[in-house]
Amino acid sequence: MPEQDLVVWGETQFVSPYVFSCFVALREKGLPFRLELLSLSAGDHRKGEYPSRSITGRVPALQHGDLWLAESSAIEEYLDEVFPPPRYPRLYPEDVAQRARARQVQAWLRSDLMPLRQDRPTSSVFQGRAVSPLTSEGRAASERLIAAAEALLPQGAAWLFGTFGVADVDLAMMLQRLVASGDPVPKRLGTFAQDVWQRPSVQEWLARARSAGAPPGRP
Ligand SMILES: N[C@@H](CCC(=O)N[C@@H](CS)C(=O)NCC(=O)O)C(=O)O
């Protein structure tokens, strides 16, 4: 199916870490796509055909011809299979064990560390919103994040699995919740998070997020 048919459904505030992940994945793949924005505060995602098409009623969703697909990591796995190397850069490692590990990282980051997400919402990362000191729960979650990142990122490596991929984007996003607010992180993890942040795909998202200027939220 042609790449020109790709549509991504996102949200108007540009604070969703899941839309962010898909946006960066598509840009890194070099795939053209149209971004359709729903206002979650106005309940756009509960109106019209969106709930039945997306099935989850959440963003992001990908439209590719007749296919509608929600869940950010499912979207990314689909894109990597439909638009494979060598024509398109990989989002996931080639090696099966490393690919499984990348999926583990994504699944974990999407299902854990809630106190850190509450203390450091994505608006503090994408739009520089001020935050309070970490709560004790947030600090405990940040220690677990740092321990996991230390274990996952090989010493001296730029990326988690040899070449850049979506697991790097998602881990950097979580680490930026600390880095962007000046909370302490080990130097090499801070460097990793900042290196991901310098990528043109991420910079483009940040520019859009800043101009969207969302009020504080906690996705
Ligand atoms: N596991 C989903 C999470 C998607 C999600 O929670 N999206 C939020 C925005 S960050 C949403 O659509 N919230 C609206 C709602 O649940 O009503 C993914 O990875 O795509």
PDB file of C-alpha atoms and ligand atoms in Angstrom:
ATOM      1  CA  MET A   1       0.000   0.000   0.000  1.00  0.00           C
ATOM      2  CA  PRO A   2       1.459   3.413  -0.867  1.00  0.00           C
ATOM      3  CA  GLU A   3       3.088   5.462   1.868  1.00  0.00           C
ATOM      4  CA  GLN A   4       1.124   8.532   0.763  1.00  0.00           C
ATOM      5  CA  ASP A   5      -2.014   7.069   2.367  1.00  0.00           C
ATOM      6  CA  LEU A   6      -0.783   7.431   5.952  1.00  0.00           C
ATOM      7  CA  VAL A   7      -2.838   9.478   8.414  1.00  0.00           C
ATOM      8  CA  VAL A   8      -2.008   9.814  12.115  1.00  0.00           C
ATOM      9  CA  TRP A   9      -4.626  10.905  14.611  1.00  0.00           C
ATOM     10  CA  GLY A  10      -3.117  12.956  17.427  1.00  0.00           C
ATOM     11  CA  GLU A  11      -4.275  15.595  19.888  1.00  0.00           C
ATOM     12  CA  THR A  12      -4.239  19.382  19.740  1.00  0.00           C
ATOM     13  CA  GLN A  13      -2.149  19.977  22.884  1.00  0.00           C
ATOM     14  CA  PHE A  14       0.874  17.947  21.708  1.00  0.00           C
ATOM     15  CA  VAL A  15       1.381  16.427  25.162  1.00  0.00           C
ATOM     16  CA  SER A  16       0.707  12.763  24.388  1.00  0.00           C
ATOM     17  CA  PRO A  17       3.911  10.721  24.778  1.00  0.00           C
ATOM     18  CA  TYR A  18       2.293   8.024  22.632  1.00  0.00           C
ATOM     19  CA  VAL A  19       1.532  10.342  19.719  1.00  0.00           C
ATOM     20  CA  PHE A  20       5.031  11.758  20.174  1.00  0.00           C
ATOM     21  CA  SER A  21       6.532   8.280  19.816  1.00  0.00           C
ATOM     22  CA  CYS A  22       4.593   7.585  16.587  1.00  0.00           C
ATOM     23  CA  PHE A  23       5.300  11.033  15.153  1.00  0.00           C
ATOM     24  CA  VAL A  24       9.048  10.563  15.685  1.00  0.00           C
ATOM     25  CA  ALA A  25       8.895   7.002  14.318  1.00  0.00           C
ATOM     26  CA  LEU A  26       7.243   8.162  11.091  1.00  0.00           C
ATOM     27  CA  ARG A  27       9.708  11.033  10.654  1.00  0.00           C
ATOM     28  CA  GLU A  28      12.666   8.713  11.343  1.00  0.00           C
ATOM     29  CA  LYS A  29      11.318   6.324   8.704  1.00  0.00           C
ATOM     30  CA  GLY A  30      11.024   9.219   6.280  1.00  0.00           C
ATOM     31  CA  LEU A  31       7.362   8.442   5.664  1.00  0.00           C
ATOM     32  CA  PRO A  32       5.024  11.246   4.574  1.00  0.00           C
ATOM     33  CA  PHE A  33       1.821  11.395   6.621  1.00  0.00           C
ATOM     34  CA  ARG A  34      -1.060  13.690   7.437  1.00  0.00           C
ATOM     35  CA  LEU A  35      -1.594  14.623  11.072  1.00  0.00           C
ATOM     36  CA  GLU A  36      -5.232  14.965  12.148  1.00  0.00           C
ATOM     37  CA  LEU A  37      -5.685  16.618  15.534  1.00  0.00           C
ATOM     38  CA  LEU A  38      -8.469  15.887  17.998  1.00  0.00           C
ATOM     39  CA  SER A  39      -9.213  18.040  21.028  1.00  0.00           C
ATOM     40  CA  LEU A  40      -9.334  15.596  23.936  1.00  0.00           C
ATOM     41  CA  SER A  41     -10.659  18.320  26.263  1.00  0.00           C
ATOM     42  CA  ALA A  42     -13.579  18.872  23.862  1.00  0.00           C
ATOM     43  CA  GLY A  43     -14.137  15.114  23.683  1.00  0.00           C
ATOM     44  CA  ASP A  44     -13.473  14.883  19.923  1.00  0.00           C
ATOM     45  CA  HIS A  45     -12.172  11.348  20.413  1.00  0.00           C
ATOM     46  CA  ARG A  46     -15.610  10.276  21.600  1.00  0.00           C
ATOM     47  CA  LYS A  47     -17.461  11.782  18.660  1.00  0.00           C
ATOM     48  CA  GLY A  48     -18.337  10.623  15.152  1.00  0.00           C
ATOM     49  CA  GLU A  49     -16.618   7.554  13.751  1.00  0.00           C
ATOM     50  CA  TYR A  50     -13.399   7.873  15.750  1.00  0.00           C
ATOM     51  CA  PRO A  51     -14.353   5.553  18.659  1.00  0.00           C
ATOM     52  CA  SER A  52     -15.537   2.739  16.401  1.00  0.00           C
ATOM     53  CA  ARG A  53     -12.727   3.136  13.849  1.00  0.00           C
ATOM     54  CA  SER A  54      -9.951   3.290  16.427  1.00  0.00           C
ATOM     55  CA  ILE A  55     -11.679   0.728  18.689  1.00  0.00           C
ATOM     56  CA  THR A  56      -9.867   2.159  21.751  1.00  0.00           C
ATOM     57  CA  GLY A  57     -11.123   5.718  21.285  1.00  0.00           C
ATOM     58  CA  ARG A  58      -7.669   6.967  22.236  1.00  0.00           C
ATOM     59  CA  VAL A  59      -4.830   8.646  20.388  1.00  0.00           C
ATOM     60  CA  PRO A  60      -2.718   7.881  18.500  1.00  0.00           C
ATOM     61  CA  ALA A  61      -4.430   5.958  15.746  1.00  0.00           C
ATOM     62  CA  LEU A  62      -2.983   5.236  12.323  1.00  0.00           C
ATOM     63  CA  GLN A  63      -5.035   5.108   9.164  1.00  0.00           C
ATOM     64  CA  HIS A  64      -3.402   3.328   6.255  1.00  0.00           C
ATOM     65  CA  GLY A  65      -5.864   2.790   3.439  1.00  0.00           C
ATOM     66  CA  ASP A  66      -8.648   0.661   4.909  1.00  0.00           C
ATOM     67  CA  LEU A  67      -6.705  -0.205   8.047  1.00  0.00           C
ATOM     68  CA  TRP A  68      -7.241   1.680  11.289  1.00  0.00           C
ATOM     69  CA  LEU A  69      -4.815   0.826  14.078  1.00  0.00           C
ATOM     70  CA  ALA A  70      -4.503   2.205  17.620  1.00  0.00           C
ATOM     71  CA  GLU A  71      -1.862   1.628  20.340  1.00  0.00           C
ATOM     72  CA  SER A  72       1.422   3.367  19.667  1.00  0.00           C
ATOM     73  CA  SER A  73       3.748   0.367  19.819  1.00  0.00           C
ATOM     74  CA  ALA A  74       1.406  -1.720  17.613  1.00  0.00           C
ATOM     75  CA  ILE A  75       1.478   1.158  15.102  1.00  0.00           C
ATOM     76  CA  GLU A  76       5.266   1.254  15.192  1.00  0.00           C
ATOM     77  CA  GLU A  77       5.633  -2.488  14.739  1.00  0.00           C
ATOM     78  CA  TYR A  78       3.224  -2.328  11.803  1.00  0.00           C
ATOM     79  CA  LEU A  79       5.150   0.511  10.161  1.00  0.00           C
ATOM     80  CA  ASP A  80       8.422  -1.376  10.569  1.00  0.00           C
ATOM     81  CA  GLU A  81       6.963  -4.445   8.840  1.00  0.00           C
ATOM     82  CA  VAL A  82       5.163  -2.642   6.026  1.00  0.00           C
ATOM     83  CA  PHE A  83       8.027  -0.237   5.316  1.00  0.00           C
ATOM     84  CA  PRO A  84      11.109  -2.425   5.918  1.00  0.00           C
ATOM     85  CA  PRO A  85      14.824  -1.897   5.329  1.00  0.00           C
ATOM     86  CA  PRO A  86      16.809  -1.331   3.203  1.00  0.00           C
ATOM     87  CA  ARG A  87      14.519   1.331   1.758  1.00  0.00           C
ATOM     88  CA  TYR A  88      13.371   2.542   5.178  1.00  0.00           C
ATOM     89  CA  PRO A  89      15.406   2.795   8.417  1.00  0.00           C
ATOM     90  CA  ARG A  90      14.576   0.245  11.118  1.00  0.00           C
ATOM     91  CA  LEU A  91      12.517   1.160  14.172  1.00  0.00           C
ATOM     92  CA  TYR A  92      13.269  -2.160  15.912  1.00  0.00           C
ATOM     93  CA  PRO A  93      16.496  -4.191  16.089  1.00  0.00           C
ATOM     94  CA  GLU A  94      17.056  -6.862  13.452  1.00  0.00           C
ATOM     95  CA  ASP A  95      18.166  -9.473  15.983  1.00  0.00           C
ATOM     96  CA  VAL A  96      15.172 -11.340  17.403  1.00  0.00           C
ATOM     97  CA  ALA A  97      16.361 -11.279  21.028  1.00  0.00           C
ATOM     98  CA  GLN A  98      17.169  -7.572  20.874  1.00  0.00           C
ATOM     99  CA  ARG A  99      13.839  -6.914  19.175  1.00  0.00           C
ATOM    100  CA  ALA A 100      12.080  -8.692  22.028  1.00  0.00           C
ATOM    101  CA  ARG A 101      14.042  -6.580  24.488  1.00  0.00           C
ATOM    102  CA  ALA A 102      13.049  -3.376  22.667  1.00  0.00           C
ATOM    103  CA  ARG A 103       9.393  -4.424  22.942  1.00  0.00           C
ATOM    104  CA  GLN A 104       9.942  -5.129  26.636  1.00  0.00           C
ATOM    105  CA  VAL A 105      11.280  -1.600  27.127  1.00  0.00           C
ATOM    106  CA  GLN A 106       8.276  -0.124  25.329  1.00  0.00           C
ATOM    107  CA  ALA A 107       5.720  -2.217  27.225  1.00  0.00           C
ATOM    108  CA  TRP A 108       7.330  -1.423  30.567  1.00  0.00           C
ATOM    109  CA  LEU A 109       7.516   2.312  29.939  1.00  0.00           C
ATOM    110  CA  ARG A 110       3.836   2.314  28.962  1.00  0.00           C
ATOM    111  CA  SER A 111       2.657   0.491  32.070  1.00  0.00           C
ATOM    112  CA  ASP A 112       4.851   1.571  35.000  1.00  0.00           C
ATOM    113  CA  LEU A 113       6.376   4.558  36.818  1.00  0.00           C
ATOM    114  CA  MET A 114       3.023   6.286  37.362  1.00  0.00           C
ATOM    115  CA  PRO A 115       4.191   8.500  40.290  1.00  0.00           C
ATOM    116  CA  LEU A 116       6.982   9.888  38.121  1.00  0.00           C
ATOM    117  CA  ARG A 117       4.509  10.590  35.315  1.00  0.00           C
ATOM    118  CA  GLN A 118       2.264  12.415  37.779  1.00  0.00           C
ATOM    119  CA  ASP A 119       5.083  14.467  39.278  1.00  0.00           C
ATOM    120  CA  ARG A 120       6.645  15.221  35.891  1.00  0.00           C
ATOM    121  CA  PRO A 121       3.874  15.438  33.252  1.00  0.00           C
ATOM    122  CA  THR A 122       4.816  15.619  29.595  1.00  0.00           C
ATOM    123  CA  SER A 123       3.907  19.323  29.577  1.00  0.00           C
ATOM    124  CA  SER A 124       6.995  19.861  31.774  1.00  0.00           C
ATOM    125  CA  VAL A 125       9.097  18.153  29.100  1.00  0.00           C
ATOM    126  CA  PHE A 126       7.504  19.402  25.902  1.00  0.00           C
ATOM    127  CA  GLN A 127       6.460  22.867  27.025  1.00  0.00           C
ATOM    128  CA  GLY A 128       8.701  23.675  30.000  1.00  0.00           C
ATOM    129  CA  ARG A 129       5.868  23.833  32.524  1.00  0.00           C
ATOM    130  CA  ALA A 130       7.089  24.411  36.084  1.00  0.00           C
ATOM    131  CA  VAL A 131       6.881  21.501  38.501  1.00  0.00           C
ATOM    132  CA  SER A 132       7.220  20.942  42.252  1.00  0.00           C
ATOM    133  CA  PRO A 133       9.910  18.801  43.871  1.00  0.00           C
ATOM    134  CA  LEU A 134       9.448  15.067  43.383  1.00  0.00           C
ATOM    135  CA  THR A 135       7.220  13.311  45.896  1.00  0.00           C
ATOM    136  CA  SER A 136       8.707  10.343  47.745  1.00  0.00           C
ATOM    137  CA  GLU A 137       6.783   8.038  45.374  1.00  0.00           C
ATOM    138  CA  GLY A 138       8.061   9.986  42.367  1.00  0.00           C
ATOM    139  CA  ARG A 139      11.605   9.740  43.681  1.00  0.00           C
ATOM    140  CA  ALA A 140      11.266   5.988  44.164  1.00  0.00           C
ATOM    141  CA  ALA A 141       9.952   5.637  40.598  1.00  0.00           C
ATOM    142  CA  SER A 142      12.801   7.752  39.260  1.00  0.00           C
ATOM    143  CA  GLU A 143      15.312   5.495  41.048  1.00  0.00           C
ATOM    144  CA  ARG A 144      13.734   2.457  39.400  1.00  0.00           C
ATOM    145  CA  LEU A 145      13.872   4.195  36.013  1.00  0.00           C
ATOM    146  CA  ILE A 146      17.535   5.053  36.451  1.00  0.00           C
ATOM    147  CA  ALA A 147      18.436   1.529  37.575  1.00  0.00           C
ATOM    148  CA  ALA A 148      16.657   0.046  34.562  1.00  0.00           C
ATOM    149  CA  ALA A 149      18.209   2.529  32.129  1.00  0.00           C
ATOM    150  CA  GLU A 150      21.675   1.832  33.568  1.00  0.00           C
ATOM    151  CA  ALA A 151      21.116  -1.877  33.021  1.00  0.00           C
ATOM    152  CA  LEU A 152      19.702  -1.458  29.515  1.00  0.00           C
ATOM    153  CA  LEU A 153      22.139   1.042  27.983  1.00  0.00           C
ATOM    154  CA  PRO A 154      25.482  -0.688  27.396  1.00  0.00           C
ATOM    155  CA  GLN A 155      28.540   1.202  28.655  1.00  0.00           C
ATOM    156  CA  GLY A 156      29.973   3.379  25.882  1.00  0.00           C
ATOM    157  CA  ALA A 157      26.981   2.817  23.587  1.00  0.00           C
ATOM    158  CA  ALA A 158      25.066   5.674  21.967  1.00  0.00           C
ATOM    159  CA  TRP A 159      21.831   3.686  21.665  1.00  0.00           C
ATOM    160  CA  LEU A 160      20.148   0.792  23.453  1.00  0.00           C
ATOM    161  CA  PHE A 161      20.440  -1.769  20.676  1.00  0.00           C
ATOM    162  CA  GLY A 162      23.279  -0.713  18.378  1.00  0.00           C
ATOM    163  CA  THR A 163      21.336   1.479  15.988  1.00  0.00           C
ATOM    164  CA  PHE A 164      18.798   4.157  16.844  1.00  0.00           C
ATOM    165  CA  GLY A 165      15.191   2.970  17.286  1.00  0.00           C
ATOM    166  CA  VAL A 166      11.847   3.671  18.925  1.00  0.00           C
ATOM    167  CA  ALA A 167      12.860   2.131  22.252  1.00  0.00           C
ATOM    168  CA  ASP A 168      15.501   4.886  22.460  1.00  0.00           C
ATOM    169  CA  VAL A 169      12.805   7.490  21.850  1.00  0.00           C
ATOM    170  CA  ASP A 170      10.555   6.100  24.576  1.00  0.00           C
ATOM    171  CA  LEU A 171      13.334   5.674  27.142  1.00  0.00           C
ATOM    172  CA  ALA A 172      14.622   9.190  26.425  1.00  0.00           C
ATOM    173  CA  MET A 173      11.078  10.541  26.855  1.00  0.00           C
ATOM    174  CA  MET A 174      10.848   9.009  30.322  1.00  0.00           C
ATOM    175  CA  LEU A 175      14.348  10.198  31.295  1.00  0.00           C
ATOM    176  CA  GLN A 176      13.526  13.708  30.055  1.00  0.00           C
ATOM    177  CA  ARG A 177      10.863  13.914  32.768  1.00  0.00           C
ATOM    178  CA  LEU A 178      13.868  14.203  35.105  1.00  0.00           C
ATOM    179  CA  VAL A 179      16.386  15.938  32.841  1.00  0.00           C
ATOM    180  CA  ALA A 180      14.032  18.733  31.739  1.00  0.00           C
ATOM    181  CA  SER A 181      13.227  19.622  35.357  1.00  0.00           C
ATOM    182  CA  GLY A 182      16.829  19.542  36.533  1.00  0.00           C
ATOM    183  CA  ASP A 183      16.385  16.393  38.623  1.00  0.00           C
ATOM    184  CA  PRO A 184      19.633  14.429  38.976  1.00  0.00           C
ATOM    185  CA  VAL A 185      20.380  11.631  36.508  1.00  0.00           C
ATOM    186  CA  PRO A 186      23.718   9.895  35.893  1.00  0.00           C
ATOM    187  CA  LYS A 187      25.753  11.780  33.287  1.00  0.00           C
ATOM    188  CA  ARG A 188      25.703   9.129  30.591  1.00  0.00           C
ATOM    189  CA  LEU A 189      21.906   8.762  30.843  1.00  0.00           C
ATOM    190  CA  GLY A 190      21.497  12.526  30.602  1.00  0.00           C
ATOM    191  CA  THR A 191      23.737  12.550  27.533  1.00  0.00           C
ATOM    192  CA  PHE A 192      21.703   9.740  25.984  1.00  0.00           C
ATOM    193  CA  ALA A 193      18.419  11.587  26.616  1.00  0.00           C
ATOM    194  CA  GLN A 194      19.824  14.830  25.190  1.00  0.00           C
ATOM    195  CA  ASP A 195      21.241  13.074  22.120  1.00  0.00           C
ATOM    196  CA  VAL A 196      17.788  11.683  21.329  1.00  0.00           C
ATOM    197  CA  TRP A 197      16.350  15.160  21.925  1.00  0.00           C
ATOM    198  CA  GLN A 198      18.669  16.705  19.331  1.00  0.00           C
ATOM    199  CA  ARG A 199      17.276  14.592  16.502  1.00  0.00           C
ATOM    200  CA  PRO A 200      15.390  16.659  13.897  1.00  0.00           C
ATOM    201  CA  SER A 201      12.314  14.423  14.318  1.00  0.00           C
ATOM    202  CA  VAL A 202      12.149  15.259  18.045  1.00  0.00           C
ATOM    203  CA  GLN A 203      12.975  18.919  17.506  1.00  0.00           C
ATOM    204  CA  GLU A 204      10.095  19.209  15.053  1.00  0.00           C
ATOM    205  CA  TRP A 205       7.701  17.774  17.637  1.00  0.00           C
ATOM    206  CA  LEU A 206       9.035  20.123  20.337  1.00  0.00           C
ATOM    207  CA  ALA A 207       8.513  23.152  18.102  1.00  0.00           C
ATOM    208  CA  ARG A 208       4.906  22.120  17.509  1.00  0.00           C
ATOM    209  CA  ALA A 209       4.359  21.374  21.196  1.00  0.00           C
ATOM    210  CA  ARG A 210       5.712  24.756  22.239  1.00  0.00           C
ATOM    211  CA  SER A 211       3.407  26.588  19.885  1.00  0.00           C
ATOM    212  CA  ALA A 212       0.460  24.476  21.033  1.00  0.00           C
ATOM    213  CA  GLY A 213       1.275  25.822  24.541  1.00  0.00           C
ATOM    214  CA  ALA A 214      -0.825  23.413  26.504  1.00  0.00           C
ATOM    215  CA  PRO A 215      -1.927  23.966  30.087  1.00  0.00           C
ATOM    216  CA  PRO A 216      -0.480  21.508  32.615  1.00  0.00           C
ATOM    217  CA  GLY A 217      -1.739  17.957  32.162  1.00  0.00           C
ATOM    218  CA  ARG A 218      -0.660  14.498  33.159  1.00  0.00           C
ATOM    219  CA  PRO A 219      -0.916  12.016  30.274  1.00  0.00           C
TER     220      PRO A 219
HETATM  221  N1  LIG B   1      -1.393   2.512  25.346  1.00  0.00           N
HETATM  222  C1  LIG B   1      -1.864   3.582  24.477  1.00  0.00           C
HETATM  223  C2  LIG B   1      -2.141   4.815  25.331  1.00  0.00           C
HETATM  224  C3  LIG B   1      -2.914   5.866  24.534  1.00  0.00           C
HETATM  225  C4  LIG B   1      -3.438   6.959  25.456  1.00  0.00           C
HETATM  226  O1  LIG B   1      -3.551   6.785  26.687  1.00  0.00           O
HETATM  227  N2  LIG B   1      -3.788   8.103  24.856  1.00  0.00           N
HETATM  228  C5  LIG B   1      -4.360   9.192  25.632  1.00  0.00           C
HETATM  229  C6  LIG B   1      -3.637  10.502  25.316  1.00  0.00           C
HETATM  230  S1  LIG B   1      -2.000  10.455  25.976  1.00  0.00           S
HETATM  231  C7  LIG B   1      -5.808   9.360  25.241  1.00  0.00           C
HETATM  232  O2  LIG B   1      -6.170   9.186  24.086  1.00  0.00           O
HETATM  233  N3  LIG B   1      -6.633   9.735  26.219  1.00  0.00           N
HETATM  234  C8  LIG B   1      -8.026   9.997  26.001  1.00  0.00           C
HETATM  235  C9  LIG B   1      -8.923   9.038  26.730  1.00  0.00           C
HETATM  236  O3  LIG B   1      -8.433   7.977  27.196  1.00  0.00           O
HETATM  237  O4  LIG B   1     -10.102   9.316  26.814  1.00  0.00           O
HETATM  238  C10 LIG B   1      -0.814   3.846  23.391  1.00  0.00           C
HETATM  239  O5  LIG B   1       0.357   3.445  23.604  1.00  0.00           O
HETATM  240  O6  LIG B   1      -1.150   4.383  22.327  1.00  0.00           O
END
